[in-house]
Coordinates of C-alpha atoms in Angstrom, one line a residue:
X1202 CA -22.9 -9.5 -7.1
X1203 CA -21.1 -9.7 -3.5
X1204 CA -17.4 -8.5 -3.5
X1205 CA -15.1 -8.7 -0.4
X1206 CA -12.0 -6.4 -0.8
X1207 CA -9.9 -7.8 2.4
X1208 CA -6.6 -5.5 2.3
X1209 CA -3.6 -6.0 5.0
X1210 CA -1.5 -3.2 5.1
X1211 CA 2.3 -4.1 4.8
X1212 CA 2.2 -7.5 4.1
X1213 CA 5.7 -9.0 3.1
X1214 CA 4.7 -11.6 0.9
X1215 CA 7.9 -13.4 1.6
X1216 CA 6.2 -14.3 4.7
X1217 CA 2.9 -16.4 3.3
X1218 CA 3.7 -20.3 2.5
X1219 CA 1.3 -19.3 -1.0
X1220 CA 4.6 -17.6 -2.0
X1221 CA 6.9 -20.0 -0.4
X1222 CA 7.6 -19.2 3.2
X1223 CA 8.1 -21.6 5.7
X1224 CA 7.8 -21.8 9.7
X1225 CA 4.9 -18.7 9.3
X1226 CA 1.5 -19.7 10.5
X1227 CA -0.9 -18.0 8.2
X1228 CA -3.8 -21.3 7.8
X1229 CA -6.9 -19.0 6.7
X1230 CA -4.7 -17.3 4.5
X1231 CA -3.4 -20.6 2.6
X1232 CA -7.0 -21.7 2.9
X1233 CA -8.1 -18.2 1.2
X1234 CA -5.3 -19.7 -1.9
X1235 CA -6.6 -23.1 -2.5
X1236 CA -9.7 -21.9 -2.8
X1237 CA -8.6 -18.3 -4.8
X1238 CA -6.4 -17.7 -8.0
X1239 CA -3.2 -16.9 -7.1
X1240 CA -1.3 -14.0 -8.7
X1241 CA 2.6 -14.3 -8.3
X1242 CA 3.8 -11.6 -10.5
X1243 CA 1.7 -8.7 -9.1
X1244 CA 2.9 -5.2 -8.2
X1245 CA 2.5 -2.1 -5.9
X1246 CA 1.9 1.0 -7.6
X1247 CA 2.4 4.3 -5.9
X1248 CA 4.2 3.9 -2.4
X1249 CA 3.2 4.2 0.3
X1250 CA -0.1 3.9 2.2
X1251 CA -2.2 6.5 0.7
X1252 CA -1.1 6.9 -2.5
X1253 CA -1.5 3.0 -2.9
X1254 CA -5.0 3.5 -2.0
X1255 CA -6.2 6.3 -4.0
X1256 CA -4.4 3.8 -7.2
X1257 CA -6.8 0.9 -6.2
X1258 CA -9.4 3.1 -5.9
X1259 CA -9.5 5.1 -9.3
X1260 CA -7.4 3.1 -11.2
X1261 CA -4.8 5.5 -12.1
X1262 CA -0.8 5.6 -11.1
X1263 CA -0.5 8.9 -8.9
X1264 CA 3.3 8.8 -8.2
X1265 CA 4.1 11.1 -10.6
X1266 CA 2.1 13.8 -10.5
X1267 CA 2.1 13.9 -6.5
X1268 CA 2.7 12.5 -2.9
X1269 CA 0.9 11.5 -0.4
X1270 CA -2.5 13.0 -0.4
X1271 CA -6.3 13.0 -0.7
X1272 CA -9.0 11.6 -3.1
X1273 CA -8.8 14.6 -5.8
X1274 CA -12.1 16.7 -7.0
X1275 CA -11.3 15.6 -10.6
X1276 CA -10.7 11.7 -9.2
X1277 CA -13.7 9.1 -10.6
X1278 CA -13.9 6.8 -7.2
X1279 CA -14.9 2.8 -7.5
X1280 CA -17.5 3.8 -4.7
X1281 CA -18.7 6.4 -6.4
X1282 CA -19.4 4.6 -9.6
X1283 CA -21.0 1.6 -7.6
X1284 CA -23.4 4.1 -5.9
X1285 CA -24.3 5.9 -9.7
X1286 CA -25.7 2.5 -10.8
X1287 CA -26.7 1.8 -7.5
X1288 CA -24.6 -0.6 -5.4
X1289 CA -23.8 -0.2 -2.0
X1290 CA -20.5 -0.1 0.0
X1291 CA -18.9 -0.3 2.8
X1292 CA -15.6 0.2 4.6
X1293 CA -14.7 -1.2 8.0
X1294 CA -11.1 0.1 9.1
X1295 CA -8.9 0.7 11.5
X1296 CA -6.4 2.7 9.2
X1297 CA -6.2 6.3 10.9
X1298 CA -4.5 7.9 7.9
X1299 CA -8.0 8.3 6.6
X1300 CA -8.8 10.7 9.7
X1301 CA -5.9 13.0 9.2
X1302 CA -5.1 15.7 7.2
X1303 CA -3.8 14.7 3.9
X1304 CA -6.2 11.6 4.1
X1305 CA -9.5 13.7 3.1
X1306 CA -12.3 12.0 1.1
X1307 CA -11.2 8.1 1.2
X1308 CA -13.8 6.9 3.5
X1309 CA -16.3 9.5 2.7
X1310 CA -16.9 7.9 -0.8
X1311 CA -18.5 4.3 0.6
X1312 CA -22.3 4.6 1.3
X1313 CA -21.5 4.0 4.9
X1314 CA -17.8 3.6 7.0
X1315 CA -16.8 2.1 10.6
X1316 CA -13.3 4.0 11.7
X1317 CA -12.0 1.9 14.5
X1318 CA -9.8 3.8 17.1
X1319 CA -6.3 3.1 18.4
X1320 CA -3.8 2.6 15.4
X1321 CA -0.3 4.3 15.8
X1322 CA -0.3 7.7 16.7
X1323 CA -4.3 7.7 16.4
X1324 CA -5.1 10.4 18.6
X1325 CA -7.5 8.4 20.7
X1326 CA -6.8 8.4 24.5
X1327 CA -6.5 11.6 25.3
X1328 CA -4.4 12.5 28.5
X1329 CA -2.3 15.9 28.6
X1330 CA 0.1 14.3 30.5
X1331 CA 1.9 11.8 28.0
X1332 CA 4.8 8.8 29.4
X1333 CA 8.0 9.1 28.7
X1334 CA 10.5 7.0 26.4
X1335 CA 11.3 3.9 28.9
X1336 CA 15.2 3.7 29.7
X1337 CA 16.7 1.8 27.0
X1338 CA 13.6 1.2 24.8
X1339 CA 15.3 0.1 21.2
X1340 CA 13.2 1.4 18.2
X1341 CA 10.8 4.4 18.2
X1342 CA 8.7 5.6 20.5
X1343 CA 5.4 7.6 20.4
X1344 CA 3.9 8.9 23.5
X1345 CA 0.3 8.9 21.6
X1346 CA 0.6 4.8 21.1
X1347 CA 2.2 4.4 24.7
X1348 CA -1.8 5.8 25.9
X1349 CA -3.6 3.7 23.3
X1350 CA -1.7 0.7 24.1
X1351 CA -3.1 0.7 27.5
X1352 CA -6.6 0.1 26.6
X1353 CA -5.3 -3.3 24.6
X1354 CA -5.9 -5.5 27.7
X1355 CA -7.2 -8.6 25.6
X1356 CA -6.5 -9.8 22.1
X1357 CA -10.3 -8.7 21.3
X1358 CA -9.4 -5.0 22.3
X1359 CA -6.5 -4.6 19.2
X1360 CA -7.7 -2.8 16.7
X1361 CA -7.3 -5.4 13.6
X1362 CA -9.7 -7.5 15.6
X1363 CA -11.9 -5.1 16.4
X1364 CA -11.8 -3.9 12.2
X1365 CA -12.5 -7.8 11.9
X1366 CA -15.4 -7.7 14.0
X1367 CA -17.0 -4.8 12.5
X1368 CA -17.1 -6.3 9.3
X1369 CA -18.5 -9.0 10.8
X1370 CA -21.4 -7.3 12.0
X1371 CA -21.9 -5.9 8.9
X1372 CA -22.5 -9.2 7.0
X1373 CA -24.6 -10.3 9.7
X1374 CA -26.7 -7.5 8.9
X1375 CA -26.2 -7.6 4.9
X1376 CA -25.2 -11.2 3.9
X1377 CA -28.4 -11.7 2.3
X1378 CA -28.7 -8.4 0.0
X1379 CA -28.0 -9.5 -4.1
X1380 CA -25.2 -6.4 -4.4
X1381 CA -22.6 -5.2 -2.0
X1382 CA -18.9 -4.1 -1.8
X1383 CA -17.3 -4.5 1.6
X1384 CA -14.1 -3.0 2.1
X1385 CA -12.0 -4.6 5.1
X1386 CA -9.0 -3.0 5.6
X1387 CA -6.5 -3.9 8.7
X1388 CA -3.6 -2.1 9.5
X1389 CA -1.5 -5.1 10.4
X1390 CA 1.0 -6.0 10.0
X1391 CA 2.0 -2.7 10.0
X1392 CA 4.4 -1.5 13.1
X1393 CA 4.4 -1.1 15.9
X1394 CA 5.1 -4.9 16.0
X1395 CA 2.4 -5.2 19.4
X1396 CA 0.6 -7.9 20.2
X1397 CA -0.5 -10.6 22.9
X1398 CA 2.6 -12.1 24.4
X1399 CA 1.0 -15.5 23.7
X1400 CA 1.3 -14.9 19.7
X1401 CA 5.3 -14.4 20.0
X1402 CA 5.7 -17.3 21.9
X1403 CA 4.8 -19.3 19.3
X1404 CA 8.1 -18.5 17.5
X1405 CA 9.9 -19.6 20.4
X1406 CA 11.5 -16.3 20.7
X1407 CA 14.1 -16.0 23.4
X1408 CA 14.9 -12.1 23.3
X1409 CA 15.7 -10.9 26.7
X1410 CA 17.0 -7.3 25.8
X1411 CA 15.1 -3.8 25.7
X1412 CA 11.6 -3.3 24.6
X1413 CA 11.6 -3.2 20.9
X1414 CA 8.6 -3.5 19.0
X1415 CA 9.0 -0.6 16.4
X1416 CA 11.4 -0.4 13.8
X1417 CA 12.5 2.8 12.7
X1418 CA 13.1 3.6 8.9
X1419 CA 16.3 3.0 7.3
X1420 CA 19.3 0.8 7.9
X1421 CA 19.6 -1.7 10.5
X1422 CA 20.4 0.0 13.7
X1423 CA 20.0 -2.5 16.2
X1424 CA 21.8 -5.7 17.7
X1425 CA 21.4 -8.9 15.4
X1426 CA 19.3 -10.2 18.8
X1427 CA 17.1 -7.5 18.5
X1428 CA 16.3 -7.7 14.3
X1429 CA 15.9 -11.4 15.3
X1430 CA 13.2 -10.1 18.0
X1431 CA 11.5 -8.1 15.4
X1432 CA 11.5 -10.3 12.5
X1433 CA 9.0 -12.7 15.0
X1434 CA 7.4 -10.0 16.3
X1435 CA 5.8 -9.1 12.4
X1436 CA 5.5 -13.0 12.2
X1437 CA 3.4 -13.3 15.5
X1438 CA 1.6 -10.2 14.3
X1439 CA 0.7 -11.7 10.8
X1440 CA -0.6 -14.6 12.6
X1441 CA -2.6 -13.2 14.9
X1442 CA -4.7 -10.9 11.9
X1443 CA -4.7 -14.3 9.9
X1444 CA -6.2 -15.7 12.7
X1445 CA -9.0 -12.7 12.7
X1446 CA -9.4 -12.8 9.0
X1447 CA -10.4 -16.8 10.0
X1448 CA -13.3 -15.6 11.6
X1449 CA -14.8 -13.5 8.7
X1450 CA -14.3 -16.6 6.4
X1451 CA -16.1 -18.6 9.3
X1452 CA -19.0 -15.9 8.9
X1453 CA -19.0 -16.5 4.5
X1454 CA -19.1 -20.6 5.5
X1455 CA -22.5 -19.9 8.0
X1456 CA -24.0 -17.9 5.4
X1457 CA -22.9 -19.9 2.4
X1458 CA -21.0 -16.9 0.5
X1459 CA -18.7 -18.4 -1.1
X1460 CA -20.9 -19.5 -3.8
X1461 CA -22.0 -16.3 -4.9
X1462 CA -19.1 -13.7 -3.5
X1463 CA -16.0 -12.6 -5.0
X1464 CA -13.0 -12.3 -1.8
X1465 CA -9.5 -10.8 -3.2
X1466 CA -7.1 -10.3 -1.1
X1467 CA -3.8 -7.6 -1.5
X1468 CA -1.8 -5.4 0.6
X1469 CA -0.8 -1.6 -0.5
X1470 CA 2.9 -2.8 -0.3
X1471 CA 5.1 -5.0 1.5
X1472 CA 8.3 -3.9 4.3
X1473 CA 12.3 -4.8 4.6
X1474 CA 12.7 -6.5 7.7
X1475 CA 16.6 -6.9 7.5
X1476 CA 16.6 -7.1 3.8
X1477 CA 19.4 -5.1 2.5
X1478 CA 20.3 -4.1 6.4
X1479 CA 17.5 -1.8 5.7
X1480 CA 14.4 -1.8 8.3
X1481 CA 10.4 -0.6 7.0
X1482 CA 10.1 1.2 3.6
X1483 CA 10.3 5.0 2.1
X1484 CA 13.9 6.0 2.3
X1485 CA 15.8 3.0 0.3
X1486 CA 15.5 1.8 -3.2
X1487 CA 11.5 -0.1 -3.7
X1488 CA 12.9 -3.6 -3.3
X1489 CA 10.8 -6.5 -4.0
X1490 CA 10.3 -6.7 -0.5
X1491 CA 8.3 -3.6 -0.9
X1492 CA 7.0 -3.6 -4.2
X1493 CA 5.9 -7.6 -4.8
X1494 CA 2.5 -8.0 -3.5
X1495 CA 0.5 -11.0 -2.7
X1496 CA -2.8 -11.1 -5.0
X1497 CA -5.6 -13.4 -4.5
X1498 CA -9.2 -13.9 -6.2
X1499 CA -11.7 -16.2 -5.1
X1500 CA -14.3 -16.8 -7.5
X1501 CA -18.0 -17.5 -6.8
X1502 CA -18.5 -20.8 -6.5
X1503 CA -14.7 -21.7 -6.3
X1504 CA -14.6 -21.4 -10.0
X1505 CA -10.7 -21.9 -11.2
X1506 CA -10.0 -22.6 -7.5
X1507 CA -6.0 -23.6 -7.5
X1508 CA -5.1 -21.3 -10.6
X1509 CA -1.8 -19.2 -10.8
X1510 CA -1.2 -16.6 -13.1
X1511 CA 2.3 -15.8 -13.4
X1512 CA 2.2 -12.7 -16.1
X1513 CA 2.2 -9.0 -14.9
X1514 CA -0.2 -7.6 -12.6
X1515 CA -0.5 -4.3 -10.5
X1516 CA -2.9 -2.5 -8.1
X1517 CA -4.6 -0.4 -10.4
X1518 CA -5.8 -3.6 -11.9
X1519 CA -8.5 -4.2 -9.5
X1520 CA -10.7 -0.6 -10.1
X1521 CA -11.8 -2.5 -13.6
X1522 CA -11.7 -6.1 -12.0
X1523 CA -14.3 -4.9 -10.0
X1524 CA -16.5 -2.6 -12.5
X1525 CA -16.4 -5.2 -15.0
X1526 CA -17.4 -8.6 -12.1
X1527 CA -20.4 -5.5 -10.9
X1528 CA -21.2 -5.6 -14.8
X1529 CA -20.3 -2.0 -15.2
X1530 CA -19.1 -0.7 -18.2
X1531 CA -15.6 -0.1 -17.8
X1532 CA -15.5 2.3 -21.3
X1533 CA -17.6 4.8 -18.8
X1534 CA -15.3 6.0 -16.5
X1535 CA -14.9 9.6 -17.1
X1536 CA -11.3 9.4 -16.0
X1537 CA -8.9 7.2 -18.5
X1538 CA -7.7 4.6 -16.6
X1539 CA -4.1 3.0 -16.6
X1540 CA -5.3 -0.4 -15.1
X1541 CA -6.9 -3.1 -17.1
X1542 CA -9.2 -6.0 -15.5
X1543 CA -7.7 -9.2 -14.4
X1544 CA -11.1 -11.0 -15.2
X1545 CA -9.8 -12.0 -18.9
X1546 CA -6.7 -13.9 -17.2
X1547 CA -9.0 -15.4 -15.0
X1548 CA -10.9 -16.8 -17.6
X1549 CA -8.1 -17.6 -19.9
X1550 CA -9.2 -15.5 -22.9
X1551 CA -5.7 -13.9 -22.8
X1552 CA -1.9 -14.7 -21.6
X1553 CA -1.1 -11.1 -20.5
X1554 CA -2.7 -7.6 -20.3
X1555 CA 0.0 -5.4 -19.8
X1556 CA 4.2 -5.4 -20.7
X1557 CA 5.2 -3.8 -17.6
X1558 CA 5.0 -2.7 -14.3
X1559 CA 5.5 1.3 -13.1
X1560 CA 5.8 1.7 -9.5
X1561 CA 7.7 4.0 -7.3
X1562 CA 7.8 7.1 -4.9
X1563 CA 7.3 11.0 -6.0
X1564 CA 10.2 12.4 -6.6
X1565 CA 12.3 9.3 -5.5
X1566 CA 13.3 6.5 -8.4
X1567 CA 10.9 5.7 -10.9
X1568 CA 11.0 1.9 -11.4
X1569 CA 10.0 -0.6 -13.8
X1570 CA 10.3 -4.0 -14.5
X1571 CA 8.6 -6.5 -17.7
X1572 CA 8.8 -9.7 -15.3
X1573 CA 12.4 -10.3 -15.7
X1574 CA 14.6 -7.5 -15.1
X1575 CA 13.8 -4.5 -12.7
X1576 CA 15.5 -0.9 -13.5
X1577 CA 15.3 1.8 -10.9
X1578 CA 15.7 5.1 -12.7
X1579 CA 17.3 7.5 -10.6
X1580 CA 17.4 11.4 -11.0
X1581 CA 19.8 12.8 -13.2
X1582 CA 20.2 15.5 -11.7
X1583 CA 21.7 16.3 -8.2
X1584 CA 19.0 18.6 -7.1
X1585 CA 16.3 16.1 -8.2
X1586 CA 15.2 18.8 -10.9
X1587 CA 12.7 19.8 -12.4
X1588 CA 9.9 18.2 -10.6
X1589 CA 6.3 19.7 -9.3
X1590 CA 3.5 18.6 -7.2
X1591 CA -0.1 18.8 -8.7
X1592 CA -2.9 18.8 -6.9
X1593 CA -6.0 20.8 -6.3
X1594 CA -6.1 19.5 -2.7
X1595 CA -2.9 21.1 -1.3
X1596 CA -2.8 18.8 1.9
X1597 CA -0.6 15.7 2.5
X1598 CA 0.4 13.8 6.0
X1599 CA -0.4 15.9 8.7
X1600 CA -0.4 19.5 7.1
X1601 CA -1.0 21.9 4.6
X1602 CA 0.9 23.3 1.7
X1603 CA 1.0 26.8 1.3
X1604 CA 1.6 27.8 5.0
X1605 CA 4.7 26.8 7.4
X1606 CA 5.9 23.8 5.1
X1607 CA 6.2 25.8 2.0
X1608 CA 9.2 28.8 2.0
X1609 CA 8.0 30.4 -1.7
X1610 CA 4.1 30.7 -1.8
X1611 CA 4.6 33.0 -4.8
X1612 CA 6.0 30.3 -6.7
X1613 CA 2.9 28.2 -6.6
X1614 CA 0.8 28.3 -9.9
X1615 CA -2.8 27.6 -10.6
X1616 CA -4.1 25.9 -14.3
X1617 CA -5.2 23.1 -16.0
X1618 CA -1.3 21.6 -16.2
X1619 CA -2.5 17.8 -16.0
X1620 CA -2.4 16.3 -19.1
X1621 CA -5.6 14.3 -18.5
X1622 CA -8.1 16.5 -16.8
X1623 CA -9.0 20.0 -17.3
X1624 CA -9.5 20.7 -13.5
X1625 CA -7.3 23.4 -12.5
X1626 CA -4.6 22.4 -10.3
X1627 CA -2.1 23.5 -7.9
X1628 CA 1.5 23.7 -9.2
X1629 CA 4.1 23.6 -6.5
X1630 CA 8.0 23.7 -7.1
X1631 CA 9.3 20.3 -5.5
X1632 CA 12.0 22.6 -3.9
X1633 CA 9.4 23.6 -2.1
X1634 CA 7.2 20.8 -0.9
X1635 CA 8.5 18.9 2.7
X1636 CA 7.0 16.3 4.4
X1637 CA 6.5 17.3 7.8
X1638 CA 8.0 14.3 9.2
X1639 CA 10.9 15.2 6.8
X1640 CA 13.9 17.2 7.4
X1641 CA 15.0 17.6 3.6
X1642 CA 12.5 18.3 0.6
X1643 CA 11.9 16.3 -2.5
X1644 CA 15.0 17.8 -4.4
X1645 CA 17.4 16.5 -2.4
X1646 CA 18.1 12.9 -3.1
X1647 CA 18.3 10.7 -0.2
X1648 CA 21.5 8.8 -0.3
X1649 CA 20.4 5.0 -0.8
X1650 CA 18.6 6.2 -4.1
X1651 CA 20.9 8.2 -6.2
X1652 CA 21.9 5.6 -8.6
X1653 CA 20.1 3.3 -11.4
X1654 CA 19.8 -0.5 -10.8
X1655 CA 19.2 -2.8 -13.0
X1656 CA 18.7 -6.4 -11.3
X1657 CA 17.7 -10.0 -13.4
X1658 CA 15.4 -10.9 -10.9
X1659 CA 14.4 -14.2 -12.1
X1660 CA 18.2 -15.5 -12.3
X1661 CA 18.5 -12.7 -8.6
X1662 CA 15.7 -12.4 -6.9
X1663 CA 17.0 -11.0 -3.6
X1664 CA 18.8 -8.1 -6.0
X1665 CA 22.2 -8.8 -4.3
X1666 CA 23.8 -8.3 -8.0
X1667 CA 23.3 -5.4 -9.8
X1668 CA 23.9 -5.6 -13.3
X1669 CA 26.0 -3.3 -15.9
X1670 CA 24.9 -4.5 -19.0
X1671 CA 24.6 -1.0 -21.2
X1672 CA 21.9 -3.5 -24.0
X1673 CA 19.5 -4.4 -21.4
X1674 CA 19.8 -1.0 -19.5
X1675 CA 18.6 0.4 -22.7
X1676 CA 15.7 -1.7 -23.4
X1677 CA 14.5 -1.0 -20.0
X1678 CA 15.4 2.7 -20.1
X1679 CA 12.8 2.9 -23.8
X1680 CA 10.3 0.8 -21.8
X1681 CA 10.2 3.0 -18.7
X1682 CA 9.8 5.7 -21.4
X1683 CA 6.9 4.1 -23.2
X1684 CA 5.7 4.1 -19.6
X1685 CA 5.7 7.2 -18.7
X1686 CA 4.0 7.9 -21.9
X1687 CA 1.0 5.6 -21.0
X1688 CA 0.7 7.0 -17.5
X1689 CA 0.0 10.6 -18.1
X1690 CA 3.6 11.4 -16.7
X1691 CA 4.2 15.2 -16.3
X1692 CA 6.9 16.4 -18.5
X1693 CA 9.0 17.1 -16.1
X1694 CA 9.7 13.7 -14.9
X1695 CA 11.7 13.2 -17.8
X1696 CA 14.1 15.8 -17.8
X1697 CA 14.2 14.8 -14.1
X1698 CA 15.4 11.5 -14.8
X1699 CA 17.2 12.2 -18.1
X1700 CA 14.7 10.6 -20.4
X1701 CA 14.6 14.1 -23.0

């Protein structure tokens, strides 16, 4: 079997016509739908990037036992179990999280990986003399991206056409072999917003202030002009990787793959672009903006071609989806999993496989919604307590625990304190874990999430009115609970969150 895993990162489904936008040009994308089952009730996991990622790949919610981090020791891999019974894999990528510390062990579990340079703060051009922040620039600013941006003279040179390209190659060289994964992952749309001029046009965009092509996190902080500007700018963007993502479905139609090679589709989560007057993702409450995801399977052979499945969904769905379309015995995972395959929807044998949808942040709300209602369950405490970090890879984005980031080192704890492996683990106090990018540490709450929300979001979508309705808050509240329950949840979470 031949299985093409093509994941976007940040896509804001509210942006593709298959989920009801207008004005967005996105044709290989729609294409991709007619020919795919379309999932409209499908949902992030663990936010963000990373954590997202190690979900799909092992099939397990991570959220709420750590951050953001690396494939685990004790972690059962889809690649790895491909390669046991002997399939091959592949990743082409231009996501350079998987290159820095906290990012170990991703890429190194397909048989063979293309990194392609240039993302972000990638450090790729390397100059010891770095530019400074223009006069006036809106949005941030990273010297690392001002070098790498200089070698983008030509669409071709971006990186998400270059990551297309290399998968490209690949098939060329491996279209005709009976069992493959490849793995194409493009980091746009993700910011910075930057692009060929010619792409932005399109949207007829007449902004004439500062340069501004990199939101920073939070609330709105620029002119409406400006959020105008940027709104077109992730428009042009998705339109220009759509346009890329053309070309590896022109490849499948010279080599005939459709008829004997599954293609889904995903992102790890989606992004507020004005939404809320918030701007990107991590520090406000996970929206739908952020937590909705677009889902599509094509079927060999464009077998149930035009389908829609509106029941429950989420990331960690796809780990069995693909074991069980390899023919791999999903019973045989050494590590329980928390996702369940999609195929049996696909095929109609059932109406749902699962009564709710856990997602979230560690140490930020724990959220949960059955289709109809979303809750966001917020800590009970002020200090965010009790809450630890587990992990026998003490790493996450850009350092190391243990050393300058962590002010008690005696208060970490080694044991076998998971509930669903016996690998020992490190236990770290969340009063002491900080993100190095972060000023406070995970038990102070940030401001936009310290209360619960409950939101009807098939009567309010957009979440504009919370409800305060004590019957349904506690249905959802025993639901989150059953949740946690079913997700291996440390204990602490709920005293945390006043579950006890």
């Amino acid at each position: 079997m031949k299985t093409i895993v093509l994941l976007l990162d940040s896509v804001n489904r509210h942006f593709l016509s298959t989920y009801g936008a207008s004005g967005i040009s996105t044709p290989n994308l729609d294409r991709l739908a007619e020919r795919s089952v379309v999932f409209t009730n499908h949902w992030s996991g663990s936010l963000p990037c990373m954590p997202a990622r190690r979900d799909m790949l092992t099939g397990r919610l991570g959220f709420l036992e750590r951050n953001w981090g690396p494939i685990e020791p004790f972690d059962q891999t889809l690649p790895q179990m491909l390669r046991d019974n002997g399939i091959f894999s592949h990743i082409s990528t231009d996501h350079y999280h998987y290159f820095k510390v906290g990012g170990e062990n991703y890429c190194q579990q397909f048989d063979t990986w293309d990194f392609i340079r240039g993302q972000e703060s990638d450090p790729w051009v390397s100059r010891v003399m770095k530019d400074e922040q223009p006069e006036g620039h809106l949005g941030k600013f990273v010297p690392q991206y001002a070098l790498n941006r200089k070698e983008f003279r030509k669409e071709e040179d971006y990186s998400s056409p270059k990551t297309i390209k290399s998968a490209i190659r690949w098939l060329d060289s491996n279209h005709d072999a009976s069992d493959f994964l490849l793995w194409v992952e493009a980091f746009d749309p993700h910011e910075p917003f930057d692009l060929p001029e010619s792409y932005i046009e399109e949207y007829e965009d007449d902004y004439n202030g500062p340069s501004y092509y990199w939101p920073e996190y939070g609330q709105v902080n620029v002119p409406n002009g400006a959020l105008k500007h940027i709104r077109k700018r992730y428009a042009a963007l998705l339109t220009m990787t759509d346009r890329w993502v053309g070309k590896l479905f022109e490849t499948m139609d010279r080599y005939a793959m459709w008829e004997d090679t599954m293609v889904i589709f995903t992102s790890d989560h989606g992004y507020m672009l004005g939404e809320h007057n918030f701007l990107a993702k991590n520090v406000m409450p996970a929206f739908n903006e952020i937590a909705h995801i677009p889902l599509m399977i094509h079927m060999p052979g464009d077998k149930y071609a035009g389908k829609r499945v509106d029941t429950l969904t989420q990331n960690i769905d796809l780990f069995p989806t693909l074991l069980e379309q390899f023919g791999l015995d999903v019973s045989r995972c050494r590590n329980r999993l928390h996702g369940k395959s999609l195929l049996p929807l696909i095929r109609g044998e059932v109406s749902s496989i699962r009564d709710c949808a856990l997602y979230g942040y560690f140490g930020k709300n724990v959220n949960v919604t059955d289709g109809e209602y979303t809750y966001y369950r917020a800590s009970y405490h002020d200090d965010n307590s009790p809450i630890s970090l587990y992990t026998a890879m003490p790493t996450t984005i850009g350092h190391y625990y243990g050393m300058d980031h962590i002010i008690e080192p005696s208060r970490i704890e080694m044991g076998p304190f998971l509930k669903w492996t016996d690998f020992p683990v490190y236990k770290i106090p969340g009063n002491n874990v900080r993100m190095k990018d972060q000023t406070q540490s995970f038990h102070v709450n940030s401001e936009y999430i310290r209360q619960h929300l409950l939101f009807n979001i098939r009567e309010d979508y957009s979440q504009n009115h919370p409800l305060h309705h004590e019957e349904t808050e506690q249905r959802m509240i025993q639901l989150l609970r059953k949740a946690l329950e079913e997700h291996d949840s440390p204990n602490e979470q709920y005293s945390r969150l006043g579950l006890v």
